[in-house]
Coordinates of C-alpha atoms in Angstrom, one line a residue:
Chain A
M296 CA -23.5 -3.3 -31.8
E297 CA -26.4 -1.5 -30.1
A298 CA -27.5 -4.7 -28.6
L299 CA -24.0 -5.2 -27.2
Y300 CA -24.0 -1.8 -25.6
V301 CA -27.3 -2.6 -23.9
V302 CA -26.2 -5.9 -22.7
A303 CA -22.9 -4.5 -21.3
Y304 CA -24.7 -1.6 -19.6
K305 CA -27.5 -3.7 -18.1
I306 CA -25.2 -6.4 -16.9
R307 CA -23.1 -3.9 -15.0
V308 CA -26.1 -2.2 -13.4
L309 CA -27.8 -5.5 -12.5
A310 CA -24.6 -6.8 -11.0
Q311 CA -24.3 -3.6 -8.9
R312 CA -27.9 -4.0 -7.7
A313 CA -27.5 -7.7 -7.0
D314 CA -24.4 -7.0 -5.0
R315 CA -26.1 -4.5 -3.0
E316 CA -29.0 -6.8 -2.2
V317 CA -26.7 -9.7 -1.5
G318 CA -24.5 -7.5 0.7
S319 CA -27.4 -6.4 2.8
S320 CA -28.8 -9.9 3.2
G321 CA -25.5 -11.1 4.7
K322 CA -23.8 -12.9 1.9
L323 CA -20.8 -12.0 -0.2
P324 CA -21.1 -9.6 -3.1
E325 CA -19.5 -11.4 -6.0
K326 CA -21.5 -10.4 -9.0
L327 CA -19.6 -7.3 -9.9
K328 CA -16.4 -9.3 -10.1
G329 CA -18.1 -11.9 -12.3
T330 CA -19.3 -9.2 -14.5
S331 CA -15.8 -7.8 -14.9
S332 CA -14.5 -11.1 -16.0
F333 CA -17.4 -11.5 -18.4
L334 CA -16.8 -8.1 -19.9
M335 CA -13.1 -8.8 -20.2
K336 CA -14.0 -11.8 -22.4
V337 CA -16.3 -9.6 -24.5
F338 CA -13.5 -7.1 -24.9
G339 CA -11.2 -9.9 -26.0
V340 CA -13.6 -11.0 -28.7
L341 CA -14.2 -7.5 -30.0
A342 CA -10.6 -6.6 -30.1
Q343 CA -9.8 -9.5 -32.3
K344 CA -12.6 -8.7 -34.7
G345 CA -10.6 -6.6 -37.2
P346 CA -8.7 -3.5 -37.9
K347 CA -11.4 -1.2 -36.5
P348 CA -12.3 -2.1 -32.9
V349 CA -15.7 -0.7 -32.8
G350 CA -17.5 -0.9 -29.6
T351 CA -14.5 -1.7 -27.6
L352 CA -14.3 1.7 -26.0
Y353 CA -17.8 1.3 -24.7
V354 CA -17.0 -2.0 -23.1
I355 CA -13.8 -0.6 -21.7
C356 CA -15.7 2.3 -20.1
Q357 CA -18.1 -0.2 -18.5
L358 CA -15.1 -2.1 -17.2
F359 CA -13.6 1.1 -15.8
K360 CA -16.7 1.9 -14.0
I361 CA -16.6 -1.6 -12.4
Y362 CA -13.0 -1.3 -11.4
F363 CA -13.4 2.1 -9.8
K364 CA -16.4 0.8 -7.9
L365 CA -14.4 -2.2 -6.7
G366 CA -11.3 -0.3 -6.0
T367 CA -9.1 -2.5 -8.2
V368 CA -8.1 0.4 -10.2
H369 CA -4.8 -0.9 -11.3
L370 CA -6.4 -3.4 -13.5
C371 CA -7.4 -0.6 -15.9
R372 CA -3.8 -0.2 -17.1
S373 CA -3.9 -3.1 -19.6
F374 CA -6.9 -1.6 -21.3
I375 CA -5.4 1.8 -21.4
R376 CA -2.4 0.4 -23.1
S377 CA -4.5 -1.3 -25.7
I378 CA -6.4 1.9 -26.5
E379 CA -3.1 3.8 -26.8
A380 CA -2.0 1.3 -29.3
V381 CA -4.8 2.5 -31.5
R382 CA -3.8 5.3 -33.8
I383 CA -4.9 8.8 -33.2
F384 CA -7.4 9.2 -36.0
D385 CA -8.9 5.8 -35.2
F386 CA -9.4 7.1 -31.6
E387 CA -11.2 10.0 -33.0
E388 CA -13.6 7.7 -34.7
F389 CA -15.1 6.4 -31.5
P390 CA -18.3 7.9 -30.5
K391 CA -17.9 11.1 -28.5
R392 CA -19.8 9.8 -25.5
D393 CA -17.2 7.0 -25.1
K394 CA -14.3 9.3 -25.6
V395 CA -15.5 11.6 -22.9
T396 CA -16.1 8.8 -20.5
Y397 CA -12.7 7.2 -21.3
M398 CA -10.9 10.5 -20.8
Y399 CA -12.7 11.1 -17.5
Y400 CA -11.6 7.8 -16.0
T401 CA -8.0 8.0 -17.2
G402 CA -7.9 11.5 -15.9
R403 CA -9.0 10.2 -12.5
L404 CA -6.3 7.5 -12.6
E405 CA -3.7 10.2 -13.2
V406 CA -5.0 12.1 -10.3
F407 CA -4.5 9.1 -8.1
N408 CA -1.0 8.8 -9.4
E409 CA -0.5 12.5 -8.7
N410 CA 0.4 13.1 -12.3
F411 CA -1.3 16.5 -12.7
P412 CA -0.3 17.8 -16.1
T413 CA -1.6 14.6 -17.8
A414 CA -4.6 14.6 -15.6
N415 CA -5.3 18.1 -16.6
H416 CA -5.1 17.2 -20.3
M417 CA -7.5 14.4 -20.0
L418 CA -10.0 15.9 -17.7
S419 CA -10.0 19.1 -19.7
Y420 CA -10.7 17.1 -22.9
A421 CA -13.6 15.4 -21.2
F422 CA -14.9 18.7 -19.9
T423 CA -14.8 20.5 -23.2
H424 CA -16.3 17.7 -25.2
C425 CA -19.0 16.8 -22.7
N426 CA -22.6 17.5 -23.6
P427 CA -23.4 20.8 -21.8
H428 CA -26.8 19.6 -20.9
S429 CA -25.7 16.6 -18.9
E430 CA -25.1 18.6 -15.8
A431 CA -24.5 15.6 -13.5
N432 CA -21.7 14.5 -15.7
I433 CA -20.1 17.9 -15.9
R434 CA -20.2 18.1 -12.1
M435 CA -18.4 14.8 -11.8
I436 CA -15.7 15.9 -14.2
L437 CA -15.4 19.2 -12.4
K438 CA -15.0 17.5 -9.1
Y439 CA -11.6 16.2 -10.3
L440 CA -10.7 19.0 -12.7
I441 CA -10.9 21.8 -10.2
P442 CA -8.2 20.4 -7.8
V443 CA -6.0 19.5 -10.7
K444 CA -6.3 23.0 -12.2
L445 CA -5.8 24.5 -8.7
S446 CA -2.5 22.8 -8.3
L447 CA -1.4 24.1 -11.6
G448 CA -2.4 27.6 -10.5
I449 CA -5.7 28.1 -12.4
L450 CA -8.6 29.2 -10.3
P451 CA -12.2 28.6 -11.3
Q452 CA -14.8 31.4 -11.3
D453 CA -17.4 31.5 -8.6
W454 CA -20.3 31.2 -10.9
L455 CA -18.9 27.8 -12.1
L456 CA -18.9 26.5 -8.5
E457 CA -22.4 27.8 -8.0
K458 CA -23.8 26.5 -11.2
Y459 CA -22.7 23.0 -10.5
N460 CA -23.2 23.1 -6.8
L461 CA -19.7 22.4 -5.8
V462 CA -19.9 24.1 -2.5
E463 CA -17.1 22.1 -0.9
Y464 CA -14.6 23.8 -3.1
R465 CA -15.6 27.3 -2.3
N466 CA -13.1 27.9 0.5
V467 CA -10.5 25.8 -1.1
V468 CA -10.6 28.2 -4.0
L469 CA -10.8 31.3 -1.9
A470 CA -7.8 30.5 0.2
P471 CA -5.1 30.7 -2.5
K472 CA -6.7 33.9 -3.8
S473 CA -6.2 35.6 -0.5
G474 CA -3.2 33.7 0.7
D475 CA -5.1 32.4 3.8
L476 CA -3.5 29.2 4.9
R477 CA -5.8 28.8 7.9
L478 CA -8.8 29.0 5.7
L479 CA -7.4 26.3 3.4
R480 CA -6.6 24.1 6.4
A481 CA -10.1 24.6 7.8
A482 CA -11.7 23.9 4.4
L483 CA -9.7 20.7 4.0
D484 CA -10.6 19.5 7.4
E485 CA -14.2 20.2 7.0
H486 CA -14.7 18.2 3.9
E487 CA -12.0 15.7 4.7
G488 CA -14.1 12.7 4.2
R489 CA -15.4 13.7 0.8
F490 CA -12.0 14.7 -0.4
L491 CA -10.2 11.6 0.9
R492 CA -12.8 9.4 -0.8
S493 CA -12.4 11.0 -4.1
G494 CA -8.6 10.9 -3.8
V495 CA -8.1 14.6 -4.2
Y496 CA -7.1 15.4 -0.7
L497 CA -3.4 15.1 -1.2
A498 CA -3.6 17.2 -4.4
E499 CA -5.2 19.9 -2.4
E500 CA -2.6 19.7 0.3
N501 CA -0.1 20.7 -2.4
L502 CA -1.9 24.0 -2.5
N503 CA -0.1 24.7 0.8
H504 CA 3.0 24.9 -1.3
S505 CA 1.6 27.5 -3.7
Chain B
M171 CA 8.0 -13.7 -8.7
E172 CA 4.4 -15.0 -9.1
R173 CA 5.5 -18.4 -7.9
D174 CA 6.4 -17.0 -4.5
R175 CA 2.9 -15.9 -3.9
A176 CA 1.0 -18.8 -5.3
R177 CA 0.0 -21.0 -2.4
G178 CA -2.3 -23.0 -4.6
Q179 CA -2.0 -24.4 -8.0
R180 CA -3.1 -21.9 -10.8
P181 CA -5.2 -23.2 -13.6
P182 CA -3.4 -23.2 -16.9
P183 CA -3.9 -19.7 -18.2
S184 CA -6.2 -19.6 -21.1
S185 CA -6.3 -16.7 -23.3
S186 CA -10.0 -15.9 -23.3
S187 CA -11.3 -17.0 -20.0
P188 CA -9.7 -15.4 -17.0
S189 CA -10.5 -17.3 -13.9
S190 CA -10.4 -15.7 -10.6
F191 CA -10.4 -17.3 -7.3
S192 CA -10.8 -15.3 -4.2
F193 CA -11.2 -15.5 -0.6
R194 CA -14.3 -14.3 1.3
R195 CA -16.1 -14.0 4.5
S196 CA -19.7 -14.8 4.9
T197 CA -20.8 -11.9 7.0
P198 CA -22.0 -8.6 5.7
R199 CA -19.4 -6.4 4.2
D200 CA -19.6 -3.1 2.4
S201 CA -19.1 -3.9 -1.3
R202 CA -17.0 -0.8 -1.5
N203 CA -14.2 -2.4 0.5
F204 CA -11.2 -3.8 -1.2
T205 CA -11.5 -7.5 -1.9
P206 CA -8.4 -9.5 -2.6
S207 CA -8.7 -11.2 -5.9
W208 CA -6.6 -12.7 -8.6
S209 CA -7.0 -12.3 -12.2
S210 CA -4.7 -14.4 -14.3
Q211 CA -4.5 -12.0 -17.1
D212 CA -0.9 -11.3 -17.9
E213 CA -1.1 -7.6 -17.8
A214 CA -2.9 -7.5 -14.6
R215 CA -0.5 -9.7 -12.8
N216 CA 2.5 -7.5 -12.2
R217 CA 0.3 -4.6 -11.1
N218 CA 0.4 -2.8 -7.8
R219 CA 2.7 -5.0 -6.0
S220 CA 1.3 -4.9 -2.5
N221 CA -2.1 -5.6 -3.9
S222 CA -1.1 -8.6 -5.8
D223 CA 0.9 -9.9 -2.9
S224 CA -2.0 -9.9 -0.7
R225 CA -4.0 -11.6 -3.4
G226 CA -1.5 -14.3 -3.6
R227 CA -1.5 -14.7 0.0
W228 CA -5.1 -15.7 0.2
S229 CA -5.4 -17.5 -3.1
R230 CA -6.4 -21.1 -3.1
N231 CA -6.2 -24.0 -5.3
P232 CA -9.1 -23.9 -7.7
L233 CA -9.8 -27.6 -8.0
P234 CA -11.3 -28.0 -11.4
Q235 CA -14.7 -29.2 -10.5
T236 CA -17.9 -27.5 -11.5
T237 CA -20.3 -28.4 -8.7
S238 CA -21.5 -25.5 -6.7
S239 CA -23.2 -25.2 -3.4
G240 CA -23.8 -22.9 -0.7
G241 CA -21.3 -21.4 1.6
L242 CA -19.4 -23.7 3.9
N243 CA -18.7 -22.0 7.2
Y244 CA -15.5 -23.1 8.8
G245 CA -15.5 -22.3 12.5
G246 CA -17.8 -19.5 11.7
A247 CA -15.0 -17.4 10.6
S248 CA -14.7 -17.8 6.9
A249 CA -15.7 -19.7 3.8
V250 CA -13.5 -20.1 0.8
Q251 CA -15.1 -19.7 -2.6
V252 CA -13.5 -20.5 -5.8
E253 CA -14.8 -19.4 -9.1
N254 CA -13.8 -21.2 -12.1
A255 CA -13.9 -20.0 -15.7
E256 CA -17.7 -20.5 -16.0
G257 CA -18.3 -18.3 -13.0
S258 CA -20.0 -21.0 -10.8
C259 CA -19.0 -21.0 -7.2
L260 CA -17.3 -23.8 -5.5
D261 CA -16.4 -24.2 -1.9
V262 CA -13.3 -25.9 -0.7
P263 CA -13.1 -26.9 2.9
S264 CA -10.0 -25.4 4.6
L265 CA -7.3 -27.7 5.8
V266 CA -6.9 -28.1 9.5
G267 CA -3.5 -28.6 10.8
T268 CA -2.6 -31.3 13.2
C269 CA 1.1 -31.1 13.6
P270 CA 1.7 -30.8 17.4
S271 CA 5.2 -29.4 17.4
M272 CA 6.9 -26.4 15.8
C273 CA 8.2 -28.5 13.0
P274 CA 6.6 -31.6 11.4
A275 CA 8.5 -34.7 12.4
Q276 CA 9.1 -35.8 8.9
E277 CA 10.7 -32.5 7.9
M278 CA 12.9 -32.5 11.0
A279 CA 14.2 -35.9 10.3
Q280 CA 14.8 -35.1 6.7
R281 CA 16.7 -31.9 7.5
E282 CA 18.8 -33.7 10.2
R283 CA 19.8 -36.1 7.5
L284 CA 20.7 -33.4 5.1
R285 CA 22.4 -31.4 7.8
D286 CA 20.1 -28.5 6.9
L287 CA 19.6 -27.2 10.4
A288 CA 19.9 -23.5 11.3
V289 CA 22.1 -22.5 14.2
F290 CA 19.2 -22.2 16.6
E291 CA 17.9 -25.6 15.7
R292 CA 21.0 -27.5 16.5
L293 CA 21.0 -29.6 19.7
H294 CA 24.2 -28.7 21.6
G295 CA 25.6 -27.3 18.4
N296 CA 25.4 -30.6 16.6
P297 CA 24.6 -29.7 12.9
A298 CA 23.0 -33.1 12.4
K299 CA 20.8 -33.3 15.5
S300 CA 17.8 -31.3 16.5
S301 CA 14.9 -31.6 18.9
P302 CA 11.2 -30.9 18.8
D303 CA 11.8 -27.9 21.0
L304 CA 14.3 -26.3 18.7
A305 CA 13.3 -27.2 15.2
V306 CA 11.0 -24.8 13.4
K307 CA 9.2 -25.5 10.2
K308 CA 11.0 -23.9 7.3
F309 CA 9.4 -21.8 4.6
C310 CA 8.8 -23.8 1.4
R311 CA 7.0 -22.6 -1.7
T312 CA 4.2 -25.1 -2.3
L313 CA 2.9 -25.5 -5.8
S314 CA -0.3 -27.3 -4.9
T315 CA -2.3 -27.5 -1.8
K316 CA -3.6 -30.9 -2.9
D317 CA -0.3 -32.4 -1.7
V318 CA -0.2 -30.8 1.6
R319 CA -1.2 -33.1 4.4
S320 CA -2.8 -31.9 7.5
S321 CA 0.0 -33.4 9.5
D322 CA 2.4 -30.9 8.0
L323 CA 0.3 -27.9 9.0
R324 CA 0.4 -26.5 12.5
P325 CA -2.8 -25.6 14.2
L326 CA -3.4 -22.1 15.6
S327 CA -2.3 -22.8 19.1
V328 CA 1.0 -24.2 18.0
L329 CA 1.5 -21.3 15.6
E330 CA 1.0 -18.9 18.4
S331 CA 3.5 -20.5 20.6
T332 CA 6.0 -20.8 17.7
L333 CA 5.7 -17.1 17.0
D334 CA 6.3 -16.3 20.6
Y335 CA 9.3 -18.6 20.7
L336 CA 10.8 -17.0 17.5
L337 CA 10.3 -13.4 18.7
N338 CA 12.0 -14.2 22.0
L339 CA 15.0 -15.1 19.9
M340 CA 15.2 -11.5 18.8
D341 CA 16.9 -10.5 21.9
S342 CA 19.5 -13.3 21.7
T343 CA 23.0 -11.9 21.6
E344 CA 24.9 -15.1 20.8
E345 CA 24.7 -14.7 17.1
P346 CA 25.1 -11.6 15.0
F347 CA 21.8 -9.9 14.3
E348 CA 21.7 -10.8 10.6
V349 CA 21.7 -14.5 11.4
V350 CA 18.9 -14.0 13.9
H351 CA 17.0 -11.9 11.5
D352 CA 17.4 -14.4 8.6
F353 CA 16.1 -17.2 10.8
I354 CA 13.1 -15.4 12.2
F355 CA 12.4 -14.0 8.7
D356 CA 12.1 -17.3 7.1
R357 CA 10.3 -19.1 9.9
T358 CA 7.7 -16.4 10.3
R359 CA 7.1 -16.6 6.6
S360 CA 6.3 -20.2 7.1
I361 CA 3.9 -19.3 9.9
R362 CA 2.1 -16.9 7.6
Q363 CA 1.9 -19.7 5.0
D364 CA 0.4 -22.1 7.5
L365 CA -2.2 -19.4 8.5
S366 CA -3.2 -18.8 5.0
M367 CA -3.5 -22.4 4.1
Q368 CA -5.8 -23.0 7.0
N369 CA -7.7 -19.8 6.3
I370 CA -7.3 -18.5 9.8
V371 CA -8.5 -15.0 9.7
D372 CA -9.9 -14.1 13.1
R373 CA -8.6 -11.8 15.8
K374 CA -5.8 -14.2 16.8
A375 CA -4.5 -14.0 13.3
I376 CA -4.6 -10.3 13.5
S377 CA -2.6 -10.2 16.6
M378 CA 0.0 -12.6 15.2
F379 CA 0.3 -10.5 12.1
E380 CA 0.8 -7.4 14.2
K381 CA 3.6 -9.0 16.0
M382 CA 5.2 -10.1 12.7
V383 CA 4.9 -6.6 11.4
Q384 CA 6.6 -5.4 14.5
F385 CA 9.4 -7.8 13.8
H386 CA 9.9 -6.6 10.3
V387 CA 9.8 -3.0 11.4
L388 CA 12.4 -3.5 14.1
S389 CA 14.6 -5.4 11.6
H390 CA 14.2 -2.6 9.2
H391 CA 15.7 -0.4 11.8
K392 CA 18.5 -2.7 13.0
L393 CA 19.6 -3.9 9.6
R394 CA 20.4 -0.3 8.6
I395 CA 22.8 0.2 11.4
I396 CA 24.7 -3.1 11.8
K397 CA 28.1 -3.5 10.3
P398 CA 28.6 -5.3 7.0
S399 CA 28.9 -9.1 7.5
P400 CA 31.1 -11.4 5.5
Y401 CA 28.4 -14.1 5.2
Y402 CA 25.3 -12.1 4.4
D403 CA 24.5 -9.3 1.9
I404 CA 22.9 -6.9 4.3
S405 CA 21.5 -4.6 1.7
S406 CA 19.6 -7.5 0.0
L407 CA 18.4 -8.7 3.4
H408 CA 17.2 -5.2 4.1
Y409 CA 15.4 -5.0 0.7
L410 CA 13.7 -8.4 1.2
N411 CA 12.7 -7.4 4.6
M412 CA 11.0 -4.2 3.2
E413 CA 9.3 -6.3 0.7
Q414 CA 7.9 -8.7 3.3
L415 CA 7.0 -5.8 5.5
V416 CA 4.7 -4.3 2.9
K417 CA 3.3 -7.8 2.2
T418 CA 2.5 -8.4 5.8
L419 CA 1.1 -5.0 6.3
T420 CA -1.2 -5.4 3.4
S421 CA -2.4 -8.8 4.6
L422 CA -2.9 -7.3 8.0
Y423 CA -5.1 -4.6 6.5
N424 CA -7.1 -7.2 4.7
L425 CA -7.6 -9.0 8.0
Y426 CA -8.8 -5.8 9.6
E427 CA -11.3 -5.4 6.9
L428 CA -12.5 -9.0 7.0
N429 CA -13.0 -8.8 10.7
R430 CA -14.7 -5.5 10.8
N431 CA -17.9 -5.3 12.6
P432 CA -19.6 -2.3 14.3
D433 CA -18.9 -3.5 17.8
S434 CA -15.3 -4.1 17.8
V435 CA -12.4 -1.8 17.4
Y436 CA -8.8 -2.8 17.1
N437 CA -6.5 -0.8 19.4
N438 CA -3.5 -1.1 17.2
E439 CA -5.1 -0.6 13.9
A440 CA -4.5 3.1 13.7
E441 CA -0.8 2.7 14.4
F442 CA -0.3 -0.1 11.9
R443 CA -2.2 1.8 9.3
S444 CA -0.1 4.9 9.9
L445 CA 3.0 2.8 9.3
Y446 CA 2.0 2.4 5.7
V447 CA 1.6 6.2 5.3
L448 CA 5.0 6.7 6.8
F449 CA 6.5 4.0 4.6
C450 CA 5.3 6.0 1.6
L451 CA 7.2 9.1 2.7
N452 CA 10.0 8.0 0.5
P453 CA 8.6 8.6 -3.0
T454 CA 10.2 5.7 -4.6
K455 CA 8.9 3.1 -2.3
G456 CA 5.2 3.9 -1.7
E457 CA 2.3 3.2 -4.0
S458 CA -0.4 5.6 -4.7
L459 CA -1.5 7.0 -1.4
A460 CA -4.5 8.7 -2.7
L461 CA -6.0 5.5 -3.7
W462 CA -5.0 3.8 -0.5
F463 CA -6.7 6.5 1.7
R464 CA -10.0 5.6 0.0
Q465 CA -10.0 2.3 1.7
V466 CA -9.3 3.3 5.2
P467 CA -12.3 3.5 7.4
A468 CA -13.2 7.0 8.7
H469 CA -12.6 6.3 12.4
V470 CA -9.0 5.2 11.7
I471 CA -8.3 8.3 9.5
R472 CA -9.2 10.5 12.4
S473 CA -7.2 8.7 14.9
K474 CA -4.2 10.2 16.7
E475 CA -1.7 8.0 14.9
M476 CA -3.0 8.6 11.4
M477 CA -3.2 12.3 12.0
F478 CA 0.4 12.2 13.1
A479 CA 1.4 10.3 10.0
R480 CA -0.5 12.7 7.7
R481 CA 1.0 15.7 9.4
I482 CA 4.5 14.2 9.0
L483 CA 3.7 13.5 5.4
R484 CA 2.6 17.1 4.9
Y485 CA 5.7 18.5 6.6
F486 CA 8.0 16.3 4.7
R487 CA 6.4 17.2 1.3
M488 CA 6.5 20.9 2.1
G489 CA 10.0 20.8 3.4
N490 CA 9.0 22.1 6.8
Y491 CA 12.0 20.5 8.6
K492 CA 11.5 22.2 11.9
R493 CA 8.0 20.9 12.4
F494 CA 9.0 17.6 10.9
L495 CA 11.8 17.0 13.4
G496 CA 9.9 18.5 16.3
T497 CA 6.8 16.4 15.7
V498 CA 8.7 13.2 15.2
A499 CA 10.6 13.9 18.5
A500 CA 7.4 14.6 20.4
E501 CA 4.9 12.1 19.1
A502 CA 6.4 9.2 17.2
S503 CA 6.1 5.8 18.7
H504 CA 9.1 3.5 18.4
L505 CA 7.6 1.6 15.5
Q506 CA 6.8 4.8 13.6
F507 CA 10.2 6.1 14.3
C508 CA 11.8 3.0 12.8
I509 CA 10.0 3.6 9.6
I510 CA 10.6 7.3 9.4
E511 CA 14.3 7.0 10.2
P512 CA 15.6 6.9 6.7
C513 CA 13.9 10.2 5.9
I514 CA 15.2 12.0 8.9
N515 CA 18.7 12.6 7.5
Q516 CA 17.3 13.6 4.2
V517 CA 15.3 16.3 6.0
R518 CA 18.4 17.3 8.0
A519 CA 20.3 17.8 4.8
L520 CA 17.5 19.9 3.4
A521 CA 17.6 22.0 6.6
V522 CA 21.3 22.5 6.2
S523 CA 20.9 23.5 2.5
C524 CA 18.1 26.0 3.4
I525 CA 20.2 27.6 6.1
N526 CA 23.2 27.7 3.9
N527 CA 21.2 29.4 1.2
S528 CA 19.2 31.8 3.1
C529 CA 21.1 32.9 6.2
Y530 CA 22.9 36.1 6.4
K531 CA 26.5 35.8 5.3
L532 CA 28.0 38.1 8.0
H533 CA 26.4 36.0 10.7
P534 CA 27.6 32.4 10.5
Y535 CA 25.3 29.9 12.1
P536 CA 26.6 28.5 15.3
L537 CA 26.8 24.8 15.3
A538 CA 25.3 24.6 18.7
D539 CA 22.1 26.2 17.4
L540 CA 22.2 24.0 14.4
S541 CA 22.4 20.9 16.6
N542 CA 19.4 22.0 18.5
L543 CA 17.5 22.6 15.4
L544 CA 18.4 19.4 13.7
M545 CA 18.2 17.4 16.9
M546 CA 21.7 16.0 16.5
K547 CA 24.9 16.0 18.5
E548 CA 27.3 18.7 17.5
L549 CA 30.0 16.4 16.2
E550 CA 27.5 14.7 14.0
V551 CA 26.3 18.0 12.7
E552 CA 29.8 18.7 11.8
S553 CA 30.1 15.4 9.9
L554 CA 26.8 16.0 8.2
C555 CA 28.0 19.4 7.0
N556 CA 31.2 17.9 5.7
A557 CA 29.3 15.2 4.0
C558 CA 27.4 17.9 2.3
S559 CA 30.6 19.6 1.1
L560 CA 30.2 22.5 3.5
D561 CA 33.1 23.7 5.6
V562 CA 32.8 24.3 9.3
T563 CA 35.1 26.8 10.8
V564 CA 35.8 28.1 14.4
D565 CA 35.1 31.6 15.5
N566 CA 37.0 33.7 18.0
G567 CA 35.3 32.2 21.0
G568 CA 36.3 28.7 20.0
N569 CA 32.8 27.8 19.0
K570 CA 32.2 26.0 15.8
I571 CA 30.2 27.9 13.2
L572 CA 28.8 27.3 9.8
P573 CA 29.6 30.1 7.4
T574 CA 26.6 30.5 5.1
K575 CA 26.2 31.1 1.5
Q576 CA 28.7 28.5 0.7
A577 CA 28.5 27.7 -3.0
N578 CA 29.3 24.1 -3.1
F579 CA 26.5 22.4 -1.2
S580 CA 25.6 19.0 -2.5
H581 CA 23.6 16.2 -1.1
P582 CA 25.9 13.3 0.0
K583 CA 26.1 11.0 -2.9
T584 CA 26.8 7.8 -1.0
G585 CA 24.0 8.2 1.5
F586 CA 24.2 9.2 5.0
D587 CA 26.0 7.9 8.0
N588 CA 23.9 6.8 10.9
Y589 CA 23.3 9.8 13.0
S590 CA 21.4 9.4 16.2
F591 CA 18.2 11.0 17.1
P592 CA 18.6 11.4 20.8
Y593 CA 15.4 13.4 21.5
L594 CA 13.0 10.7 20.8
K595 CA 10.7 10.1 23.7
Q596 CA 11.7 6.7 25.1
S597 CA 8.5 5.4 26.5
D598 CA 7.7 3.0 23.7
K599 CA 11.1 1.7 23.2
N600 CA 10.4 -1.6 24.8
R601 CA 7.3 -2.6 22.9

């Protein structure tokens, strides 16, 4: 199984690099899509292997990463359904790393669909179960968790923002505290590009409501 | 529904090997951009509708060969690459149309025989006779591009003149609008089909798609206000039109992406992008906007039209009716207005309910003020209030007033009548 993990990981990374090179040399970046179909096949084989689908979550996480990179995020849905079909204690048996990654991506999907309570549940799970030493990962989770929690009315502490270097959220957090609408508007405009790209912009506009 | 979109023959779906065929361009593109693709996995098929529609539009027949070679540039604009299950690339040369008239001669003869001519195609009203100046190729779902002959496809120049001819019919007043709409709807769909089968994706295709989007938007507007017809189900026409509107818009966005290069800017892109945002005002119709925004280039997002659309979206979601109505009146172009229109009455009803709830009971709200606020004529305000189960009375000076704090406000269950919006700036009306 370890070998499989390595293969899946490497093939995704290689495909990304290949696409970047191909893209810069003027041809069309196709490798990532080929990788996704390959990994889909791998998943199919693994899923049929028996009652305990070991390793499938890892493959699924790789696929999620590819889909998010390509933008074809809706294709994740079928895999999510197949994982939901697995019973709860079976899900718990997957390695923690995979569970955290899976919850992170499903949480992001829910943010895109503006489904904040569910997103909160998933991203919080990822946050609490994530290895405290992998700061980069925690930062990624927080990038999405903070707007979600903000729209539910929970504000993060300043030290959290500082620790993980999330400067762009500072004013966004400050504004609801002091009720300053102009500050919120200015903060949103300033980091507009970043927020739009990560899909949280509309979530933060809801802060205008509250 | 998948059949509608398949322009080429799909390979028999095998359970373990998804084959994808996609449509590409051979010049540098940021891999981050959305690429239309088709996965034949069952679950993935009925996904995000607008995405899969645009995929279908550009999909090609994956001829089951396994040879691969380098890209084949057709006219320098595009190359079609087909991936079969083993992942090797295969290039299929695009078809070139040679049909010189708006309708292939063979089809015209066949339809004359079958008396299948639309009103506009009949020569002197004769249902069995047409002419090359009048007949336009009908939309027909093809199952396989192998069978399509180049004599059935119209080349770009003919397609352009066909489109112009069709759009001129929009102003014709001899027939009721639904007849005109139905005809143009079908024939423009066939134009799009011809464009995709020939892989025409350059600037001219962009301008044609823009005109077709305009047609759909204007129909969206007109189909809402015409009277019911005995021959056509207007609501289903309206729904189908909306569907095609989204499909055409998505294809247009793909074209913008395909043709993106640092030197050129499309003047209308911002407005057409803003149309999608406005279309998503109504929560049931739009797809996830957050995801969509990711794929819009930065200079478009900061354009005047997009900022307008985003502001309208914000006002709508926050219930800020005054700014909503004010901004629409001041800044909406005609196309944007047509898309926003269904939401306007919703906002007005919200305004009435807010006023009803929060205004002081001893000071009933004069209808004249209300009509200024809501940007409606007084009589229409009255009818709106009545539709919301609110009573309008008359005060001592003979002016109509709305007593507030009425308990029985309710949103009209059967939808709104067609109230006007007289304050719209008229400058873009004739686009």
